[in-house]
Each structure stands twice: as structure tokens, then as C-alpha cells.
mmCIF file of C-alpha atoms in Angstrom:
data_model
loop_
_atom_site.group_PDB
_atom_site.id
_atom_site.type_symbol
_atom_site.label_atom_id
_atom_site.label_comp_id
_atom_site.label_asym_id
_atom_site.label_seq_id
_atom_site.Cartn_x
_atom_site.Cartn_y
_atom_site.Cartn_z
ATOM 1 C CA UNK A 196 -8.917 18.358 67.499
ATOM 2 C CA UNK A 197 -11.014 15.758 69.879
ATOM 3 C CA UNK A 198 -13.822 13.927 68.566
ATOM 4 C CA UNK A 199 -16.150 16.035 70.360
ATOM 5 C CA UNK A 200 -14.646 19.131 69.257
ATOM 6 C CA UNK A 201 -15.093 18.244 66.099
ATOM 7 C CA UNK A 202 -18.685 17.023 66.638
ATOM 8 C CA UNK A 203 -19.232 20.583 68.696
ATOM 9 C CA UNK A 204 -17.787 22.888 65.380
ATOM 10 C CA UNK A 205 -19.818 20.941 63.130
ATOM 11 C CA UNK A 206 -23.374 22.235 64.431
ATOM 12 C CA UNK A 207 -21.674 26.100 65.345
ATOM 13 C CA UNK A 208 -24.559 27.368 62.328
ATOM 14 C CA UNK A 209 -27.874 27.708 63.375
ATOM 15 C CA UNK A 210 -30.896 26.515 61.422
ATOM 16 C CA UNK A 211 -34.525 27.454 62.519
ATOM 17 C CA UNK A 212 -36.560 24.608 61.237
ATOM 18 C CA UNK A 213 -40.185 24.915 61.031
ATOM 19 C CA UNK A 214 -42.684 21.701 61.676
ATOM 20 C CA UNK A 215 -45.382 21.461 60.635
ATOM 21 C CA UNK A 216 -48.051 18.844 62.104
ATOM 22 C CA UNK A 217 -46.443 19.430 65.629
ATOM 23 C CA UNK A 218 -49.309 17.834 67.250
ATOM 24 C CA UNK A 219 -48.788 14.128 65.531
ATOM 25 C CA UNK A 220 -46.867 11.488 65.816
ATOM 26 C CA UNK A 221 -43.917 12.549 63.521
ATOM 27 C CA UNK A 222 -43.911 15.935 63.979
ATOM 28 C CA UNK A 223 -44.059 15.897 67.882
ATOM 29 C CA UNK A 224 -41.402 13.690 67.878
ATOM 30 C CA UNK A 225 -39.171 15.286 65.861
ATOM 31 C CA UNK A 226 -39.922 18.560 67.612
ATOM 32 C CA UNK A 227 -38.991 17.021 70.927
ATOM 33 C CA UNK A 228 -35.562 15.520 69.950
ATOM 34 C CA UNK A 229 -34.968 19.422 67.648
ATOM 35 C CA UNK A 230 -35.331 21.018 71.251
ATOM 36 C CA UNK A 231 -32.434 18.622 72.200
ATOM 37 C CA UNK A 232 -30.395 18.999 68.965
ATOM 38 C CA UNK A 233 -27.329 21.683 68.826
ATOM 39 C CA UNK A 234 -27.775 24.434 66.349
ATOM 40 C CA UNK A 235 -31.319 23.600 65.545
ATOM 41 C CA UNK A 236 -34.023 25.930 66.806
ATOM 42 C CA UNK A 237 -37.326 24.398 66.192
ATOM 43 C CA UNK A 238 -40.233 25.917 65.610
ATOM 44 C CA UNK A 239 -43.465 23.858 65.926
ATOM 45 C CA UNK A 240 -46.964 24.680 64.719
ATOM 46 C CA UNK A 241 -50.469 22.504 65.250
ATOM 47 C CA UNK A 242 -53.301 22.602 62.697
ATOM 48 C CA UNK A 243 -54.964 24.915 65.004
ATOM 49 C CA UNK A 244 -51.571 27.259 65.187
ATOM 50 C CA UNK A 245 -51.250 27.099 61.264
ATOM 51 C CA UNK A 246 -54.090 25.546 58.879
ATOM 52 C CA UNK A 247 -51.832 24.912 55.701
ATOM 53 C CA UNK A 248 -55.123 24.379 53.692
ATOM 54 C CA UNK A 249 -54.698 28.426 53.710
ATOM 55 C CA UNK A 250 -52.515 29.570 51.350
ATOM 56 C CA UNK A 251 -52.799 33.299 52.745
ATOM 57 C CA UNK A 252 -52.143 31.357 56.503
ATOM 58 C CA UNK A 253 -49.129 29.860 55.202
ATOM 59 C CA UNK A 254 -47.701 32.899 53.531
ATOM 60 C CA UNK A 255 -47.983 35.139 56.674
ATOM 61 C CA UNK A 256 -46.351 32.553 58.591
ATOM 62 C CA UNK A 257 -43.022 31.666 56.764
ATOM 63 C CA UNK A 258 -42.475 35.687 55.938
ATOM 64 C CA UNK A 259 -42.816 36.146 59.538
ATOM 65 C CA UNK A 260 -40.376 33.340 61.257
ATOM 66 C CA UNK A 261 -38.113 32.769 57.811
ATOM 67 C CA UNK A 262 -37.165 29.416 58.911
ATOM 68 C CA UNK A 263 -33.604 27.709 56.838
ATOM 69 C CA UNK A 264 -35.884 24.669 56.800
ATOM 70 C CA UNK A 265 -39.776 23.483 56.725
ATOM 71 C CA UNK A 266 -40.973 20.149 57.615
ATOM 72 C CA UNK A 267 -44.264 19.332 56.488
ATOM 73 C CA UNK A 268 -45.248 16.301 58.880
ATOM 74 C CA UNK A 269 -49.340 17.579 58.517
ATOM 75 C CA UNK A 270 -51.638 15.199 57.402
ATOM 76 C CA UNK A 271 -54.687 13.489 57.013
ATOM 77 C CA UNK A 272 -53.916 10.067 58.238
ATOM 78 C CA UNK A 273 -57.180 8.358 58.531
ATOM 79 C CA UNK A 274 -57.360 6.096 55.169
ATOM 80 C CA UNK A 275 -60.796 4.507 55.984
ATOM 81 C CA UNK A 276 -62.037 8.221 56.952
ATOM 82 C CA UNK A 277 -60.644 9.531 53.785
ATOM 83 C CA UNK A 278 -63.304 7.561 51.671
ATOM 84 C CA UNK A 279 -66.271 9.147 53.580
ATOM 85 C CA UNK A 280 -64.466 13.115 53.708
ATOM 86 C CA UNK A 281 -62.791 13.224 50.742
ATOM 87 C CA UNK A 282 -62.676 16.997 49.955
ATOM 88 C CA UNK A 283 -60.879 17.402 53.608
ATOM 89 C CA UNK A 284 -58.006 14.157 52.853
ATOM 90 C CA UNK A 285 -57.313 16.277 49.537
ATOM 91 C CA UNK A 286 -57.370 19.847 51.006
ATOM 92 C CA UNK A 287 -54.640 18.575 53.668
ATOM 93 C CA UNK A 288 -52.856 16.055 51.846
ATOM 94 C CA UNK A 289 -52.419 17.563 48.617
ATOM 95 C CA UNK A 290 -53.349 21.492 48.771
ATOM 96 C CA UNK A 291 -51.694 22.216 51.725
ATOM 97 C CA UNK A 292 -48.305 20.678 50.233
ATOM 98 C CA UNK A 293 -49.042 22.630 47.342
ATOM 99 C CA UNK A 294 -49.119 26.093 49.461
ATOM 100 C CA UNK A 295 -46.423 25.330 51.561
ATOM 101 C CA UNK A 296 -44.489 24.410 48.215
ATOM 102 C CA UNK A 297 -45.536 27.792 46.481
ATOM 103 C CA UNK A 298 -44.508 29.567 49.881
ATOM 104 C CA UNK A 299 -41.203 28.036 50.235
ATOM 105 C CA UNK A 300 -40.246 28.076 46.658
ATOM 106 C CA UNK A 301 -40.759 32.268 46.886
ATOM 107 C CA UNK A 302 -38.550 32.593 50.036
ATOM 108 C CA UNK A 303 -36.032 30.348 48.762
ATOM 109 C CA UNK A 304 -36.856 27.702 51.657
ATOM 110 C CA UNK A 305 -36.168 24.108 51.118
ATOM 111 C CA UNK A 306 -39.578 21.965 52.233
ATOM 112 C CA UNK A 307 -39.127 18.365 53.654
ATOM 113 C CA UNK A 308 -42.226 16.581 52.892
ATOM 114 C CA UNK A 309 -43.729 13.416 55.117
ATOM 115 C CA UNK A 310 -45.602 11.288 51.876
ATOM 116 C CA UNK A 311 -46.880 7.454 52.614
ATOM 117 C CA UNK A 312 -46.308 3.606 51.467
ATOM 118 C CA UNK A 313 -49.899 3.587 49.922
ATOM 119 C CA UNK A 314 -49.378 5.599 46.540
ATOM 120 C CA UNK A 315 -48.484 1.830 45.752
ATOM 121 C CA UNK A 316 -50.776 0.040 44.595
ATOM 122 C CA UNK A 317 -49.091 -3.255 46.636
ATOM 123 C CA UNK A 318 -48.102 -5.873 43.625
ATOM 124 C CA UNK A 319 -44.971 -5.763 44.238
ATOM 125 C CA UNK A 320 -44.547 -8.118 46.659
ATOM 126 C CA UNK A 321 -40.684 -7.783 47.052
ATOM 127 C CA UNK A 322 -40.725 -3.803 47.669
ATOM 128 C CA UNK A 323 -40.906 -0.924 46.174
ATOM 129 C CA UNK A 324 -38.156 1.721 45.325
ATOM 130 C CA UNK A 325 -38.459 5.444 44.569
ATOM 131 C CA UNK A 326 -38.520 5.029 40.940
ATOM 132 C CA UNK A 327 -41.597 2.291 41.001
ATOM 133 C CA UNK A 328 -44.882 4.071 39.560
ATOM 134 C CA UNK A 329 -46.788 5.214 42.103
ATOM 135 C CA UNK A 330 -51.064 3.396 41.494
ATOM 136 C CA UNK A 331 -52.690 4.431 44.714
ATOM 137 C CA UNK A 332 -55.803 1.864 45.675
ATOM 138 C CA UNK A 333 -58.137 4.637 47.776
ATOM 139 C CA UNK A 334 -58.689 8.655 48.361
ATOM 140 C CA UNK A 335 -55.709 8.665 51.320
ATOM 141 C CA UNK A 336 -53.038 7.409 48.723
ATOM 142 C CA UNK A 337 -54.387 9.288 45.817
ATOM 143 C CA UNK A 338 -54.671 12.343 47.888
ATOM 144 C CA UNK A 339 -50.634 11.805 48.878
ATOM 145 C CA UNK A 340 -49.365 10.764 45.830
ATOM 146 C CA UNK A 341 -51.221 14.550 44.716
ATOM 147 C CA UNK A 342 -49.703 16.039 47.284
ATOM 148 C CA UNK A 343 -45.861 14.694 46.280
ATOM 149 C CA UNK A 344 -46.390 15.989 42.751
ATOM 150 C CA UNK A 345 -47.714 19.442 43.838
ATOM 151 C CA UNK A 346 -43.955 19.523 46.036
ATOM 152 C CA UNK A 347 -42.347 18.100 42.633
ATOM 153 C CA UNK A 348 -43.803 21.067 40.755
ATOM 154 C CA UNK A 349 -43.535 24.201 42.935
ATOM 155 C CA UNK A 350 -40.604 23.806 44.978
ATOM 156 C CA UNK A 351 -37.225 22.080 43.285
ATOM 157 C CA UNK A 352 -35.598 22.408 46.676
ATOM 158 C CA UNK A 353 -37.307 19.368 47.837
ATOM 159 C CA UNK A 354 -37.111 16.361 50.250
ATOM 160 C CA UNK A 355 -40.338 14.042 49.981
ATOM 161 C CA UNK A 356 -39.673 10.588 51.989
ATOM 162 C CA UNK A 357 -42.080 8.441 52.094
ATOM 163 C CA UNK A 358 -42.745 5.953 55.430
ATOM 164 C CA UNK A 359 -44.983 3.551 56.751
ATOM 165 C CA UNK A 360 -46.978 1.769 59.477
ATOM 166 C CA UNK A 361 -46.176 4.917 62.044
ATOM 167 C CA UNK A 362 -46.379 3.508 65.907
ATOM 168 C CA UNK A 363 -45.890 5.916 68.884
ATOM 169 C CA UNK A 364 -46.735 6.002 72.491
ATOM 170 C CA UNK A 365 -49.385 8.585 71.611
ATOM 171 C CA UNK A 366 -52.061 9.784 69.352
ATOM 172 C CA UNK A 367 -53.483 7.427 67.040
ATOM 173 C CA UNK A 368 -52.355 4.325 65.536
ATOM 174 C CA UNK A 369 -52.437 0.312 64.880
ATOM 175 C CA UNK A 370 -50.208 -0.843 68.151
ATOM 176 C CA UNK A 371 -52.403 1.763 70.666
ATOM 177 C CA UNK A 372 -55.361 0.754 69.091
ATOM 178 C CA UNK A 373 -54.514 -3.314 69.598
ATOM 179 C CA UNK A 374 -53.452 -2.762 72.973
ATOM 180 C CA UNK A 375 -56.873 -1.377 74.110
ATOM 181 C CA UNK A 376 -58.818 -4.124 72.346
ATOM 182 C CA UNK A 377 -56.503 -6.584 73.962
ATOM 183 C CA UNK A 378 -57.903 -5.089 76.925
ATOM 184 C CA UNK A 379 -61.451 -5.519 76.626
ATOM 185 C CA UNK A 380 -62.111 -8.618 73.933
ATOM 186 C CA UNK A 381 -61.601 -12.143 74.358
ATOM 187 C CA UNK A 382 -60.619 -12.242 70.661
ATOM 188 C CA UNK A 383 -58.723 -10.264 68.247
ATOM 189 C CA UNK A 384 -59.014 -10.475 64.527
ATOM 190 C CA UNK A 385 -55.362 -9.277 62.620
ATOM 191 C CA UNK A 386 -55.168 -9.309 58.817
ATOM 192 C CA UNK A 387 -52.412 -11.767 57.884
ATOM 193 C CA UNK A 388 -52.284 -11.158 54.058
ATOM 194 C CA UNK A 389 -51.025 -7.129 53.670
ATOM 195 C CA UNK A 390 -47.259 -7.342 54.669
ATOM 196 C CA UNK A 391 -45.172 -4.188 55.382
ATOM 197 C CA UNK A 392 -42.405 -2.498 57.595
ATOM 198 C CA UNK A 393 -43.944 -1.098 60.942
ATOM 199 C CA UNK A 394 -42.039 2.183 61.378
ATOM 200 C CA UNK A 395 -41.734 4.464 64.803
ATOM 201 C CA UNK A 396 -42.207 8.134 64.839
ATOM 202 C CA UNK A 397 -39.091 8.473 66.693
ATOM 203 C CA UNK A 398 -37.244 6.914 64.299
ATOM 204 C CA UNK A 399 -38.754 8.826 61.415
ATOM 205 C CA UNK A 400 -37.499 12.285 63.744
ATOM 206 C CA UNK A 401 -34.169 10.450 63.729
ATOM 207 C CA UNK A 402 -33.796 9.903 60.185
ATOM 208 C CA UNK A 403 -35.009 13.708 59.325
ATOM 209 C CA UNK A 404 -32.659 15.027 61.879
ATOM 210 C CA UNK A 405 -30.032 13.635 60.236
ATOM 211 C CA UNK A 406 -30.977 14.510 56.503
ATOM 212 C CA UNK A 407 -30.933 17.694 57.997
ATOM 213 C CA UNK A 408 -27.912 17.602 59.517
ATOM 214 C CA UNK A 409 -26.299 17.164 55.980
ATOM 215 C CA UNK A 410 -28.210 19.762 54.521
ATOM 216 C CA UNK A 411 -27.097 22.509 56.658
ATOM 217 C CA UNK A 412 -23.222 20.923 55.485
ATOM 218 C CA UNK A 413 -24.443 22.182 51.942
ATOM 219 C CA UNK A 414 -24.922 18.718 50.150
ATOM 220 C CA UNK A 415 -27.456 19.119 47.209
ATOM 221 C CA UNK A 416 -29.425 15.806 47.368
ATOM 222 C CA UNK A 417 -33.008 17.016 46.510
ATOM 223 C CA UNK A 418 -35.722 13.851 45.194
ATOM 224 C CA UNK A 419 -38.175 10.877 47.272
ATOM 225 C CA UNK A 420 -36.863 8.722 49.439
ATOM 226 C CA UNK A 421 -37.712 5.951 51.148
ATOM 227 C CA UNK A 422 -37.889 4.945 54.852
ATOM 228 C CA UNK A 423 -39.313 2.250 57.215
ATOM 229 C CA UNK A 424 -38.382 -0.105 60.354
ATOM 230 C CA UNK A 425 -36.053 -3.024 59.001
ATOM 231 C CA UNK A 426 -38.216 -6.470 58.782
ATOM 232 C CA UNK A 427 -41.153 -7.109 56.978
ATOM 233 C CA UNK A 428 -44.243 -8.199 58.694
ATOM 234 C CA UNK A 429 -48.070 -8.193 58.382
ATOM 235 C CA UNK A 430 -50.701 -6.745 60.506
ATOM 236 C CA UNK A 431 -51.267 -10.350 62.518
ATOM 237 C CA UNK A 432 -46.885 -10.658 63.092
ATOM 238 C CA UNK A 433 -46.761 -7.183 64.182
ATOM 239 C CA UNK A 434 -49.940 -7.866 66.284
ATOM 240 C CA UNK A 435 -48.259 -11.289 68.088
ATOM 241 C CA UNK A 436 -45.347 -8.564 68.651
ATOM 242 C CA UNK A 437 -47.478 -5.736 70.076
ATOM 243 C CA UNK A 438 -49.005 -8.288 73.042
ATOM 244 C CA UNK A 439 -45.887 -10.087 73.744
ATOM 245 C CA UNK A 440 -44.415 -7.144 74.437
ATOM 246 C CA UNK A 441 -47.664 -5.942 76.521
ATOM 247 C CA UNK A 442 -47.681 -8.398 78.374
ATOM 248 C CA UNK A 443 -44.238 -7.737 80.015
ATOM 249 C CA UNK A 444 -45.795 -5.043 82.025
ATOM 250 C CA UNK A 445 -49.811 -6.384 82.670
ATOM 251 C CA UNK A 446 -52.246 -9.207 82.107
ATOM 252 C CA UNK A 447 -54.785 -8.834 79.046
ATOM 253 C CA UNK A 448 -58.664 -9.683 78.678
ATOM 254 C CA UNK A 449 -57.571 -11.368 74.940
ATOM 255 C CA UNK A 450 -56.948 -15.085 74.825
ATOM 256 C CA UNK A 451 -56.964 -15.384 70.973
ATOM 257 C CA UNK A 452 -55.611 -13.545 68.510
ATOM 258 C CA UNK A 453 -56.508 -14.893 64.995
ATOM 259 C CA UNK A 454 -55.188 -14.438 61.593
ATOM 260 C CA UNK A 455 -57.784 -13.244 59.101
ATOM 261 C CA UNK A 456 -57.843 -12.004 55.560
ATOM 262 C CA UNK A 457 -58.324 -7.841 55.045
ATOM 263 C CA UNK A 458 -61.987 -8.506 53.827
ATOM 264 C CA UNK A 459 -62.882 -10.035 56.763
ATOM 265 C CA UNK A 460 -62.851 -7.176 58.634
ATOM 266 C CA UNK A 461 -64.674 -5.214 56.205
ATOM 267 C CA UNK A 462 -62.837 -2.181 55.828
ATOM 268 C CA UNK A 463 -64.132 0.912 53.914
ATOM 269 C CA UNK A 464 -60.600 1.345 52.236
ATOM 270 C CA UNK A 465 -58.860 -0.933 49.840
ATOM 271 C CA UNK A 466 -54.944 -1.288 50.797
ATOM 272 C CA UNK A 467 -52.128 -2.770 49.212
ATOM 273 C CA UNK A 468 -51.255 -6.050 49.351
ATOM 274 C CA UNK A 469 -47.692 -5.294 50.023
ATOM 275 C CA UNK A 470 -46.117 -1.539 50.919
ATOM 276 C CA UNK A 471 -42.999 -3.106 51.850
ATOM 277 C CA UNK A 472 -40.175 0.383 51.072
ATOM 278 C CA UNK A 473 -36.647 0.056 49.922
ATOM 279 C CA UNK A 474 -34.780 2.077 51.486
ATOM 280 C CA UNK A 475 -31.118 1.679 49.565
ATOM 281 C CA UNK A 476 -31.108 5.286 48.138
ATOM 282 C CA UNK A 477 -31.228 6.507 51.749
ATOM 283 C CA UNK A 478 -28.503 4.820 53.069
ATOM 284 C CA UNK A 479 -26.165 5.386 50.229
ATOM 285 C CA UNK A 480 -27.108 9.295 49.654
ATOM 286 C CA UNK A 481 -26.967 9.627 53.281
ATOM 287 C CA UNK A 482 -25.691 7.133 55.059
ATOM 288 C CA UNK A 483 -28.537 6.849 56.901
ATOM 289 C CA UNK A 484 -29.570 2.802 57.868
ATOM 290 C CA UNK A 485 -32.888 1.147 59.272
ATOM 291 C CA UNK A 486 -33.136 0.541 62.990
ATOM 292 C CA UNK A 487 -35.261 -3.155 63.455
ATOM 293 C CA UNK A 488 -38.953 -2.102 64.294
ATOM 294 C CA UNK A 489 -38.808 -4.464 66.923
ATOM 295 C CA UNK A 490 -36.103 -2.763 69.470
ATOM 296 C CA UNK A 491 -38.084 0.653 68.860
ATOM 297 C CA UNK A 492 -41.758 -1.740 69.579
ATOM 298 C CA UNK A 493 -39.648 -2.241 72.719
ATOM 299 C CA UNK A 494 -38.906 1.170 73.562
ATOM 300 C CA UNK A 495 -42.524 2.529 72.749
ATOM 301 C CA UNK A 496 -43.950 -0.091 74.999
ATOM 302 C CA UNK A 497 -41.309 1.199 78.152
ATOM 303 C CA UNK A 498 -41.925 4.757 77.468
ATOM 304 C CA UNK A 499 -46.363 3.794 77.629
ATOM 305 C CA UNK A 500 -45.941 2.287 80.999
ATOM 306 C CA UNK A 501 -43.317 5.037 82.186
ATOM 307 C CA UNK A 502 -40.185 3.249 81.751
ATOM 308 C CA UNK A 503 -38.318 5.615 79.337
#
């Protein structure tokens, strides 16, 4: 048997995989490249398609489509906005896990669940692994670290991996929102003391393509893991990064970017010092290894100005 043969008889049995969160950055990407994958039939579904903050919504939904798989990429992503509505961050980021969990665990569905780098607390300066205590700092990593546990508890068929520093070409995010400052200020402040691994949504769809992949082959591998762009950074290196690359394809209004503590800019969230992942369990349950965040930075910046 050929190579592709081989490759072709391995994805003969279908799996419907449900995402949910369609609309952001993971879960549109992974969508997209599911719609290219053989023998996976996606089925995607935006807050306004499928509020999972409703356990009745939920319910109806999964007994209606019966997916093999659901992907819970939904979220409330907006850590400074989380301290000001704090009864919405929790009703997404934890209750909503917690139906989906209930609802999969009663159809027999395994749930893959999209958690976050800040249930640390950031002390750790050399990086955290799965079995490191989570101590979130603020109401978004509290509200995820709630929303793991309710998974842990409801559904033992579970995948929770946590990522961080999400870039894309679209929605909203640290490199789109530095690209249009660099287009209208003179200066640009960048935090040069939190240090992590800047991670693209297209690699995240990668990586939970091919856990997938190996769970339709039957391998029982259920637990948190751990996933981010190889390199550690901080906010100000990843920044440098961002406008090099920028300006490849135009000229900028910035002149000066400069390095800054976190409290200078006065944000309403505390974050961690360091949410730099480990990602060893990954690789060696899976195989699976960490692409540099720098050739996907590359990529992201094509596909912006139409190059990809």
C-alpha cells in the first residue's frame, strides 16, 4: 500500500465535530481548515446560533446534530472587560463549560475544551506544566480556571488545553490592535516585564485537528494540556516583531516604540508576570510539536495584506 493510500484509509470514518465559538479566532479557524479535512464534517455554531450560557439551548442542540466530537472554543476573552462584567466572564467562561459538560457527558460525547495561560498566577518564571496549581490574578482567569473544573467534574471524556497570546488576521487581539496604533501615534508604549509564548489561531486549529485525528484512531488520552508558539517573548519583543514585519508591506505613523512596565499603562486587570506553557505532555502523548510564533507572525501578516 502507497503512502497516500494509507493516509486515504486512515480518515475512511467520519466524525461530525461540533465548534463551538465559530465566530472567533480559534474556532473560525479550525472550522475553516475541518471544511478542508477528510472524514471530518464540521459543524460550526456562533453565540448568536447557540448561547451555551443556556443549558436548555445546549441540550436541544447536541440531541439534535449528535456530533462524535464538541469543541468548545466560546469565550469571554476580554480580561480587562471581565473586571467591570463579571457575572457575563463567569456565565460564558465557566457555566457554559459546565452545560456543555453535563450535555456531553449524557450523550456519551467527548468535549474538547479551549482554557487560558492566566489561571497562573505568573511566578514561575521558567513555565508552567499541567500539574502546576492553577492561582488566577483577575475575574478572566478565575472565571477559566472555573470553567476547567466544571469540564473535570461532569464530563470524564475530556480534552481541556490550555493556550496563550492568540494572534489572527481577524477579530480582536494584541498584533491587530498594535498595527492600528502604529498607524495613527507617533509613539507606542509595550510592556516589557510579562513574558509569554504568542500563539496563532491557526496553529491552535492545527494542533486540535490533530488530537482529533488520534481520537477517532481510539487512543484514550483524556486530561489538560498545554499549547503555545515556541519562543518566549514579552509584549514589547513581540511588539518590535509585529512592525518589522508591517512594515514589509507599508510605511507607519510610529517612530518610537518604548518599553514600559505593565503599570504604566494602567490596566484594569492584574496579569501574570510570566504565562510562559510547557508543552512536553503534548508532544509525547501526541506527538504533536510547537511551530515558532514567528513563521506563523509571518503568515498572519501575508494573509492581512492579501498575500495568503
Amino acid at each position: 500500500m502507497s503512502s497516500s493510500q494509507m493516509v486515504a484509509s486512515a480518515y475512511t470514518t467520519s466524525a461530525k465535530v461540533l465548534v463551538l465559538g465559530a465566530a472567533g479566532q480559534v474556532g473560525h479557524a479550525l472550522v475553516e481548515l475541518l471544511e478542508k479535512s477528510p472524514g471530518i464534517e464540521p459543524i460550526g455554531f456562533t453565540r448568536r446560533q447557540m448561547d451555551i450560557t443556556s443549558a436548555d439551548a445546549v441540550r436541544q442542540q447536541l440531541e439534535k446534530h449528535l456530533p462524535d466530537y464538541v469543541v468548545n472554543c466560546a469565550g469571554f476573552n476580554r480580561v480587562d472587560a471581565a473586571e467591570r462584567q463579571v457575572d457575563e466572564a463567569f456565565a460564558v467562561n465557566r457555566d457554559g463549560p459546565a452545560n456543555l459538560a453535563t450535555a456531553c457527558a449524557a450523550l456519551s460525547i467527548p468535549l474538547l475544551h479551549l482554557s487560558s495561560d492566566y489561571v497562573f498566577d505568573g511566578h514561575y518564571a521558567s513555565g508552567y506544566s499541567e500539574g502546576d496549581d492553577p492561582a488566577p490574578l483577575g475575574t478572566y482567569g478565575r472565571s477559566k480556571w472555573e470553567g476547567e473544573e466544571k469540564v473535570r467534574q461532569l464530563q470524564p471524556q475530556h480534552l481541556i488545553l490550555r493556550v496563550s497570546w492568540i494572534f489572527s488576521a481577524r477579530g480582536h487581539n494584541f498584533l491587530l490592535r498594535m498595527l492600528e496604533q502604529a498607524r495613527q501615534e507617533k509613539e507606542i508604549e509595550a510592556a516589557d516585564d510579562r513574558r509569554g509564548c504568542p500563539t496563532s489561531a491557526d496553529d491552535v486549529a492545527r494542533v486540535i485537528l490533530a488530537i482529533l485525528r488520534q481520537l477517532t484512531c481510539g487512543i484514550d488520552v483524556w486530561g489538560t494540556y498545554h499549547y503555545c508558539g515556541a519562543e518566549i517573548t514579552t509584549r514589547y519583543g513581540f511588539s518590535e516583531a509585529i512592525l518589522a514585519a508591517v512594515r514589509q508591506y507599508e510605511e507607519l505613523e510610529v517612530e518610537t516604540l518604548k518599553a514600559v512596565s505593565t503599570a504604566d499603562l494602567h490596566p484594569l486587570a492584574e496579569r501574570p508576570a510570566s504565562s510562559v506553557l510547557k508543552c512536553r505532555k503534548l508532544l509525547s502523548t501526541f506527538g504533536i510539536r510547537q511551530r515558532p510564533w514567528r513563521s506563523e507572525l509571518q503568515r498572519v501578516i501575508r494573509e492581512i495584506y492579501g498575500e495568503s
